[in-house]
PDB file of C-alpha atoms in Angstrom:
ATOM      1  CA  UNK A 257      52.511-106.333-157.977  1.00  0.00           C
ATOM      2  CA  UNK A 258      53.508-106.996-161.662  1.00  0.00           C
ATOM      3  CA  UNK A 259      57.293-108.070-162.952  1.00  0.00           C
ATOM      4  CA  UNK A 260      57.899-107.886-166.832  1.00  0.00           C
ATOM      5  CA  UNK A 261      53.869-107.127-167.094  1.00  0.00           C
ATOM      6  CA  UNK A 262      52.807-110.326-165.951  1.00  0.00           C
ATOM      7  CA  UNK A 263      50.862-110.521-162.158  1.00  0.00           C
ATOM      8  CA  UNK A 264      53.061-111.774-159.327  1.00  0.00           C
ATOM      9  CA  UNK A 265      51.631-111.423-155.969  1.00  0.00           C
ATOM     10  CA  UNK A 266      47.720-109.984-155.244  1.00  0.00           C
ATOM     11  CA  UNK A 267      46.106-109.654-152.091  1.00  0.00           C
ATOM     12  CA  UNK A 268      42.559-111.610-151.980  1.00  0.00           C
ATOM     13  CA  UNK A 269      40.257-111.777-148.821  1.00  0.00           C
ATOM     14  CA  UNK A 270      42.620-114.682-147.383  1.00  0.00           C
ATOM     15  CA  UNK A 271      45.845-113.307-147.427  1.00  0.00           C
ATOM     16  CA  UNK A 272      47.760-112.930-150.481  1.00  0.00           C
ATOM     17  CA  UNK A 273      48.436-114.419-153.267  1.00  0.00           C
ATOM     18  CA  UNK A 274      51.626-115.353-155.350  1.00  0.00           C
ATOM     19  CA  UNK A 275      51.327-116.209-159.114  1.00  0.00           C
ATOM     20  CA  UNK A 276      54.679-118.496-160.503  1.00  0.00           C
ATOM     21  CA  UNK A 277      56.721-121.306-159.667  1.00  0.00           C
ATOM     22  CA  UNK A 278      58.531-120.565-157.394  1.00  0.00           C
ATOM     23  CA  UNK A 279      58.690-118.717-154.137  1.00  0.00           C
ATOM     24  CA  UNK A 280      62.576-117.711-153.184  1.00  0.00           C
ATOM     25  CA  UNK A 281      63.800-117.252-149.275  1.00  0.00           C
ATOM     26  CA  UNK A 282      67.046-115.954-150.052  1.00  0.00           C
ATOM     27  CA  UNK A 283      68.980-114.849-146.693  1.00  0.00           C
ATOM     28  CA  UNK A 284      71.264-112.178-148.375  1.00  0.00           C
ATOM     29  CA  UNK A 285      73.025-111.084-144.805  1.00  0.00           C
ATOM     30  CA  UNK A 286      75.024-114.517-145.757  1.00  0.00           C
ATOM     31  CA  UNK A 287      75.144-115.419-142.152  1.00  0.00           C
ATOM     32  CA  UNK A 288      72.750-117.971-140.398  1.00  0.00           C
ATOM     33  CA  UNK A 289      69.512-119.800-142.170  1.00  0.00           C
ATOM     34  CA  UNK A 290      66.799-118.842-144.167  1.00  0.00           C
ATOM     35  CA  UNK A 291      63.173-119.326-142.827  1.00  0.00           C
ATOM     36  CA  UNK A 292      59.573-119.799-143.553  1.00  0.00           C
ATOM     37  CA  UNK A 293      56.921-119.308-141.254  1.00  0.00           C
ATOM     38  CA  UNK A 294      53.512-120.808-141.845  1.00  0.00           C
ATOM     39  CA  UNK A 295      52.369-119.955-137.549  1.00  0.00           C
ATOM     40  CA  UNK A 296      48.428-120.916-137.386  1.00  0.00           C
ATOM     41  CA  UNK A 297      46.031-119.436-134.901  1.00  0.00           C
ATOM     42  CA  UNK A 298      45.205-121.100-131.356  1.00  0.00           C
ATOM     43  CA  UNK A 299      43.452-124.656-132.138  1.00  0.00           C
ATOM     44  CA  UNK A 300      44.167-123.968-136.137  1.00  0.00           C
ATOM     45  CA  UNK A 301      46.103-126.450-138.630  1.00  0.00           C
ATOM     46  CA  UNK A 302      49.443-124.822-140.225  1.00  0.00           C
ATOM     47  CA  UNK A 303      49.684-127.270-143.314  1.00  0.00           C
ATOM     48  CA  UNK A 304      52.270-126.495-147.050  1.00  0.00           C
ATOM     49  CA  UNK A 305      49.786-128.674-149.591  1.00  0.00           C
ATOM     50  CA  UNK A 306      51.315-130.126-152.919  1.00  0.00           C
ATOM     51  CA  UNK A 307      48.550-130.159-156.165  1.00  0.00           C
ATOM     52  CA  UNK A 308      49.909-131.951-159.157  1.00  0.00           C
ATOM     53  CA  UNK A 309      46.152-133.031-160.833  1.00  0.00           C
ATOM     54  CA  UNK A 310      46.891-134.197-164.302  1.00  0.00           C
ATOM     55  CA  UNK A 311      42.822-132.571-164.861  1.00  0.00           C
ATOM     56  CA  UNK A 312      41.448-136.294-164.585  1.00  0.00           C
ATOM     57  CA  UNK A 313      40.048-136.157-160.877  1.00  0.00           C
ATOM     58  CA  UNK A 314      41.305-133.597-158.523  1.00  0.00           C
ATOM     59  CA  UNK A 315      42.584-136.197-156.085  1.00  0.00           C
ATOM     60  CA  UNK A 316      46.238-135.464-156.564  1.00  0.00           C
ATOM     61  CA  UNK A 317      46.853-134.144-153.714  1.00  0.00           C
ATOM     62  CA  UNK A 318      49.974-134.301-150.503  1.00  0.00           C
ATOM     63  CA  UNK A 319      50.499-132.394-147.575  1.00  0.00           C
ATOM     64  CA  UNK A 320      52.453-131.860-144.534  1.00  0.00           C
ATOM     65  CA  UNK A 321      50.772-130.354-141.691  1.00  0.00           C
ATOM     66  CA  UNK A 322      51.209-129.082-138.091  1.00  0.00           C
ATOM     67  CA  UNK A 323      47.830-129.256-136.296  1.00  0.00           C
ATOM     68  CA  UNK A 324      47.375-129.252-131.740  1.00  0.00           C
ATOM     69  CA  UNK A 325      50.145-131.104-130.372  1.00  0.00           C
ATOM     70  CA  UNK A 326      53.351-130.518-132.435  1.00  0.00           C
ATOM     71  CA  UNK A 327      53.201-133.539-133.916  1.00  0.00           C
ATOM     72  CA  UNK A 328      53.981-133.782-137.934  1.00  0.00           C
ATOM     73  CA  UNK A 329      51.860-135.214-140.390  1.00  0.00           C
ATOM     74  CA  UNK A 330      52.242-135.955-143.972  1.00  0.00           C
ATOM     75  CA  UNK A 331      49.266-136.753-145.378  1.00  0.00           C
ATOM     76  CA  UNK A 332      47.844-138.235-149.016  1.00  0.00           C
ATOM     77  CA  UNK A 333      43.971-137.431-150.303  1.00  0.00           C
ATOM     78  CA  UNK A 334      42.559-141.065-151.184  1.00  0.00           C
ATOM     79  CA  UNK A 335      39.112-141.384-151.845  1.00  0.00           C
ATOM     80  CA  UNK A 336      37.599-138.316-150.540  1.00  0.00           C
ATOM     81  CA  UNK A 337      39.427-137.994-147.435  1.00  0.00           C
ATOM     82  CA  UNK A 338      43.248-136.849-146.210  1.00  0.00           C
ATOM     83  CA  UNK A 339      44.916-140.415-144.647  1.00  0.00           C
ATOM     84  CA  UNK A 340      48.163-140.108-142.996  1.00  0.00           C
ATOM     85  CA  UNK A 341      50.804-142.189-144.148  1.00  0.00           C
ATOM     86  CA  UNK A 342      53.482-140.651-141.951  1.00  0.00           C
ATOM     87  CA  UNK A 343      53.235-139.305-138.430  1.00  0.00           C
ATOM     88  CA  UNK A 344      55.746-137.828-135.769  1.00  0.00           C
ATOM     89  CA  UNK A 345      54.418-139.294-132.007  1.00  0.00           C
ATOM     90  CA  UNK A 346      55.773-137.858-128.467  1.00  0.00           C
ATOM     91  CA  UNK A 347      57.951-141.664-129.084  1.00  0.00           C
ATOM     92  CA  UNK A 348      58.968-141.537-132.709  1.00  0.00           C
ATOM     93  CA  UNK A 349      57.367-141.824-135.602  1.00  0.00           C
ATOM     94  CA  UNK A 350      54.255-143.996-137.212  1.00  0.00           C
ATOM     95  CA  UNK A 351      54.544-145.378-140.572  1.00  0.00           C
ATOM     96  CA  UNK A 352      50.944-146.539-142.315  1.00  0.00           C
ATOM     97  CA  UNK A 353      50.995-148.208-144.766  1.00  0.00           C
ATOM     98  CA  UNK A 354      53.831-150.261-146.572  1.00  0.00           C
ATOM     99  CA  UNK A 355      57.270-149.008-145.763  1.00  0.00           C
ATOM    100  CA  UNK A 356      58.590-150.269-149.578  1.00  0.00           C
ATOM    101  CA  UNK A 357      62.731-150.520-149.684  1.00  0.00           C
ATOM    102  CA  UNK A 358      64.129-151.626-153.161  1.00  0.00           C
ATOM    103  CA  UNK A 359      66.810-154.584-153.792  1.00  0.00           C
ATOM    104  CA  UNK A 360      70.239-153.428-151.776  1.00  0.00           C
ATOM    105  CA  UNK A 361      68.323-150.853-149.756  1.00  0.00           C
ATOM    106  CA  UNK A 362      68.428-151.768-145.622  1.00  0.00           C
ATOM    107  CA  UNK A 363      66.716-151.079-142.930  1.00  0.00           C
ATOM    108  CA  UNK A 364      69.028-150.678-140.073  1.00  0.00           C
ATOM    109  CA  UNK A 365      69.096-150.103-136.446  1.00  0.00           C
ATOM    110  CA  UNK A 366      71.111-149.308-133.968  1.00  0.00           C
ATOM    111  CA  UNK A 367      74.845-147.368-133.578  1.00  0.00           C
ATOM    112  CA  UNK A 368      76.982-149.638-135.245  1.00  0.00           C
ATOM    113  CA  UNK A 369      81.032-149.576-135.301  1.00  0.00           C
ATOM    114  CA  UNK A 370      81.624-146.115-135.797  1.00  0.00           C
ATOM    115  CA  UNK A 371      78.709-144.441-135.983  1.00  0.00           C
ATOM    116  CA  UNK A 372      77.468-146.342-138.781  1.00  0.00           C
ATOM    117  CA  UNK A 373      73.528-147.870-138.276  1.00  0.00           C
ATOM    118  CA  UNK A 374      74.141-151.572-138.652  1.00  0.00           C
ATOM    119  CA  UNK A 375      73.773-153.246-135.149  1.00  0.00           C
ATOM    120  CA  UNK A 376      70.742-154.899-137.630  1.00  0.00           C
ATOM    121  CA  UNK A 377      70.465-155.140-140.698  1.00  0.00           C
ATOM    122  CA  UNK A 378      67.427-156.160-143.162  1.00  0.00           C
ATOM    123  CA  UNK A 379      67.725-156.300-146.299  1.00  0.00           C
ATOM    124  CA  UNK A 380      67.228-158.108-149.930  1.00  0.00           C
ATOM    125  CA  UNK A 381      69.770-158.281-152.645  1.00  0.00           C
ATOM    126  CA  UNK A 382      67.946-158.842-155.319  1.00  0.00           C
ATOM    127  CA  UNK A 383      68.327-162.329-155.095  1.00  0.00           C
ATOM    128  CA  UNK A 384      68.614-163.708-151.128  1.00  0.00           C
ATOM    129  CA  UNK A 385      67.246-161.753-148.230  1.00  0.00           C
ATOM    130  CA  UNK A 386      69.203-161.522-145.151  1.00  0.00           C
ATOM    131  CA  UNK A 387      68.956-160.158-141.549  1.00  0.00           C
ATOM    132  CA  UNK A 388      72.342-159.544-140.295  1.00  0.00           C
ATOM    133  CA  UNK A 389      73.330-158.722-136.662  1.00  0.00           C
ATOM    134  CA  UNK A 390      76.810-157.294-136.319  1.00  0.00           C
ATOM    135  CA  UNK A 391      76.426-155.317-133.008  1.00  0.00           C
ATOM    136  CA  UNK A 392      77.385-156.906-129.563  1.00  0.00           C
ATOM    137  CA  UNK A 393      74.837-159.760-127.638  1.00  0.00           C
ATOM    138  CA  UNK A 394      72.927-162.396-130.068  1.00  0.00           C
ATOM    139  CA  UNK A 395      69.589-162.647-132.130  1.00  0.00           C
ATOM    140  CA  UNK A 396      66.578-162.875-130.181  1.00  0.00           C
ATOM    141  CA  UNK A 397      63.822-164.089-131.921  1.00  0.00           C
ATOM    142  CA  UNK A 398      60.578-164.220-129.148  1.00  0.00           C
ATOM    143  CA  UNK A 399      57.369-166.010-129.423  1.00  0.00           C
ATOM    144  CA  UNK A 400      54.361-166.013-126.694  1.00  0.00           C
ATOM    145  CA  UNK A 401      53.728-169.434-127.503  1.00  0.00           C
ATOM    146  CA  UNK A 402      56.948-170.842-129.518  1.00  0.00           C
ATOM    147  CA  UNK A 403      58.333-169.995-132.788  1.00  0.00           C
ATOM    148  CA  UNK A 404      57.947-171.023-136.459  1.00  0.00           C
ATOM    149  CA  UNK A 405      59.621-170.897-139.280  1.00  0.00           C
ATOM    150  CA  UNK A 406      57.309-171.523-142.716  1.00  0.00           C
ATOM    151  CA  UNK A 407      57.418-171.466-146.479  1.00  0.00           C
ATOM    152  CA  UNK A 408      56.417-168.392-147.971  1.00  0.00           C
ATOM    153  CA  UNK A 409      52.627-169.530-148.229  1.00  0.00           C
ATOM    154  CA  UNK A 410      52.427-170.615-144.559  1.00  0.00           C
ATOM    155  CA  UNK A 411      51.345-173.843-145.430  1.00  0.00           C
ATOM    156  CA  UNK A 412      54.867-175.903-145.195  1.00  0.00           C
ATOM    157  CA  UNK A 413      56.064-176.421-141.626  1.00  0.00           C
ATOM    158  CA  UNK A 414      60.263-176.527-141.487  1.00  0.00           C
ATOM    159  CA  UNK A 415      61.216-175.823-138.084  1.00  0.00           C
ATOM    160  CA  UNK A 416      58.783-175.406-135.028  1.00  0.00           C
ATOM    161  CA  UNK A 417      60.317-174.596-131.152  1.00  0.00           C
ATOM    162  CA  UNK A 418      57.435-174.594-129.463  1.00  0.00           C
ATOM    163  CA  UNK A 419      57.214-173.158-125.589  1.00  0.00           C
ATOM    164  CA  UNK A 420      58.212-175.704-123.266  1.00  0.00           C
ATOM    165  CA  UNK A 421      57.938-178.261-124.851  1.00  0.00           C
ATOM    166  CA  UNK A 422      59.135-179.544-128.639  1.00  0.00           C
ATOM    167  CA  UNK A 423      62.391-178.672-131.108  1.00  0.00           C
ATOM    168  CA  UNK A 424      60.142-179.984-134.458  1.00  0.00           C
ATOM    169  CA  UNK A 425      62.518-180.161-137.497  1.00  0.00           C
ATOM    170  CA  UNK A 426      60.443-181.139-141.241  1.00  0.00           C
ATOM    171  CA  UNK A 427      61.332-181.826-144.837  1.00  0.00           C
ATOM    172  CA  UNK A 428      58.508-181.266-146.960  1.00  0.00           C
ATOM    173  CA  UNK A 429      56.222-181.155-144.344  1.00  0.00           C
ATOM    174  CA  UNK A 430      57.221-183.963-142.908  1.00  0.00           C
ATOM    175  CA  UNK A 431      58.373-183.633-139.048  1.00  0.00           C
ATOM    176  CA  UNK A 432      61.051-185.834-139.426  1.00  0.00           C
ATOM    177  CA  UNK A 433      62.947-184.862-135.584  1.00  0.00           C
ATOM    178  CA  UNK A 434      61.487-184.038-132.325  1.00  0.00           C
ATOM    179  CA  UNK A 435      62.349-183.564-129.217  1.00  0.00           C
ATOM    180  CA  UNK A 436      60.766-184.423-126.186  1.00  0.00           C
ATOM    181  CA  UNK A 437      60.624-185.362-122.472  1.00  0.00           C
ATOM    182  CA  UNK A 438      62.387-188.589-122.703  1.00  0.00           C
ATOM    183  CA  UNK A 439      64.417-187.356-125.793  1.00  0.00           C
ATOM    184  CA  UNK A 440      64.573-186.842-129.341  1.00  0.00           C
ATOM    185  CA  UNK A 441      62.398-189.390-132.217  1.00  0.00           C
ATOM    186  CA  UNK A 442      64.056-189.822-135.389  1.00  0.00           C
ATOM    187  CA  UNK A 443      61.497-190.163-138.607  1.00  0.00           C
ATOM    188  CA  UNK A 444      62.356-191.898-141.115  1.00  0.00           C
TER     189      UNK A 444
END
């Protein structure tokens, strides 16, 4: 099929090819949804592939796909193979790699007051990092052997809370306060 003397649609041995920069699905009945279906045969995979290659290596590709099992995947073409970066699962979703949020964008968990998702919020405001709990109850930080609070590099202890043992507080990586079975020990 041609539009304005330019080939717009052609059939091929594998299906059809649309030439142009846009495909529109328009609901002219003005009621209900517009739908685009991709249906693979039994055992097949339905996917939409995006290619924005700049001509250097043919690896600038991504795709959204659904194979058997009804899980949806978002994949990037990386080092000669497809790598799944996001996937829906039977119990939620799985992210492979980092989930990067910009400053003042928060990871929000749990429905908060008035339907706002703010029971627990983790974010960085450009200068400081925060963990905010505005839901009911308390924040519980758990560790099987205890909980250690350390410097960013992990080379300097700030505080330690040991299971069935001591609570330790440090100044400049030197233990200054410690609980034990007899009470407390203060150094310095």
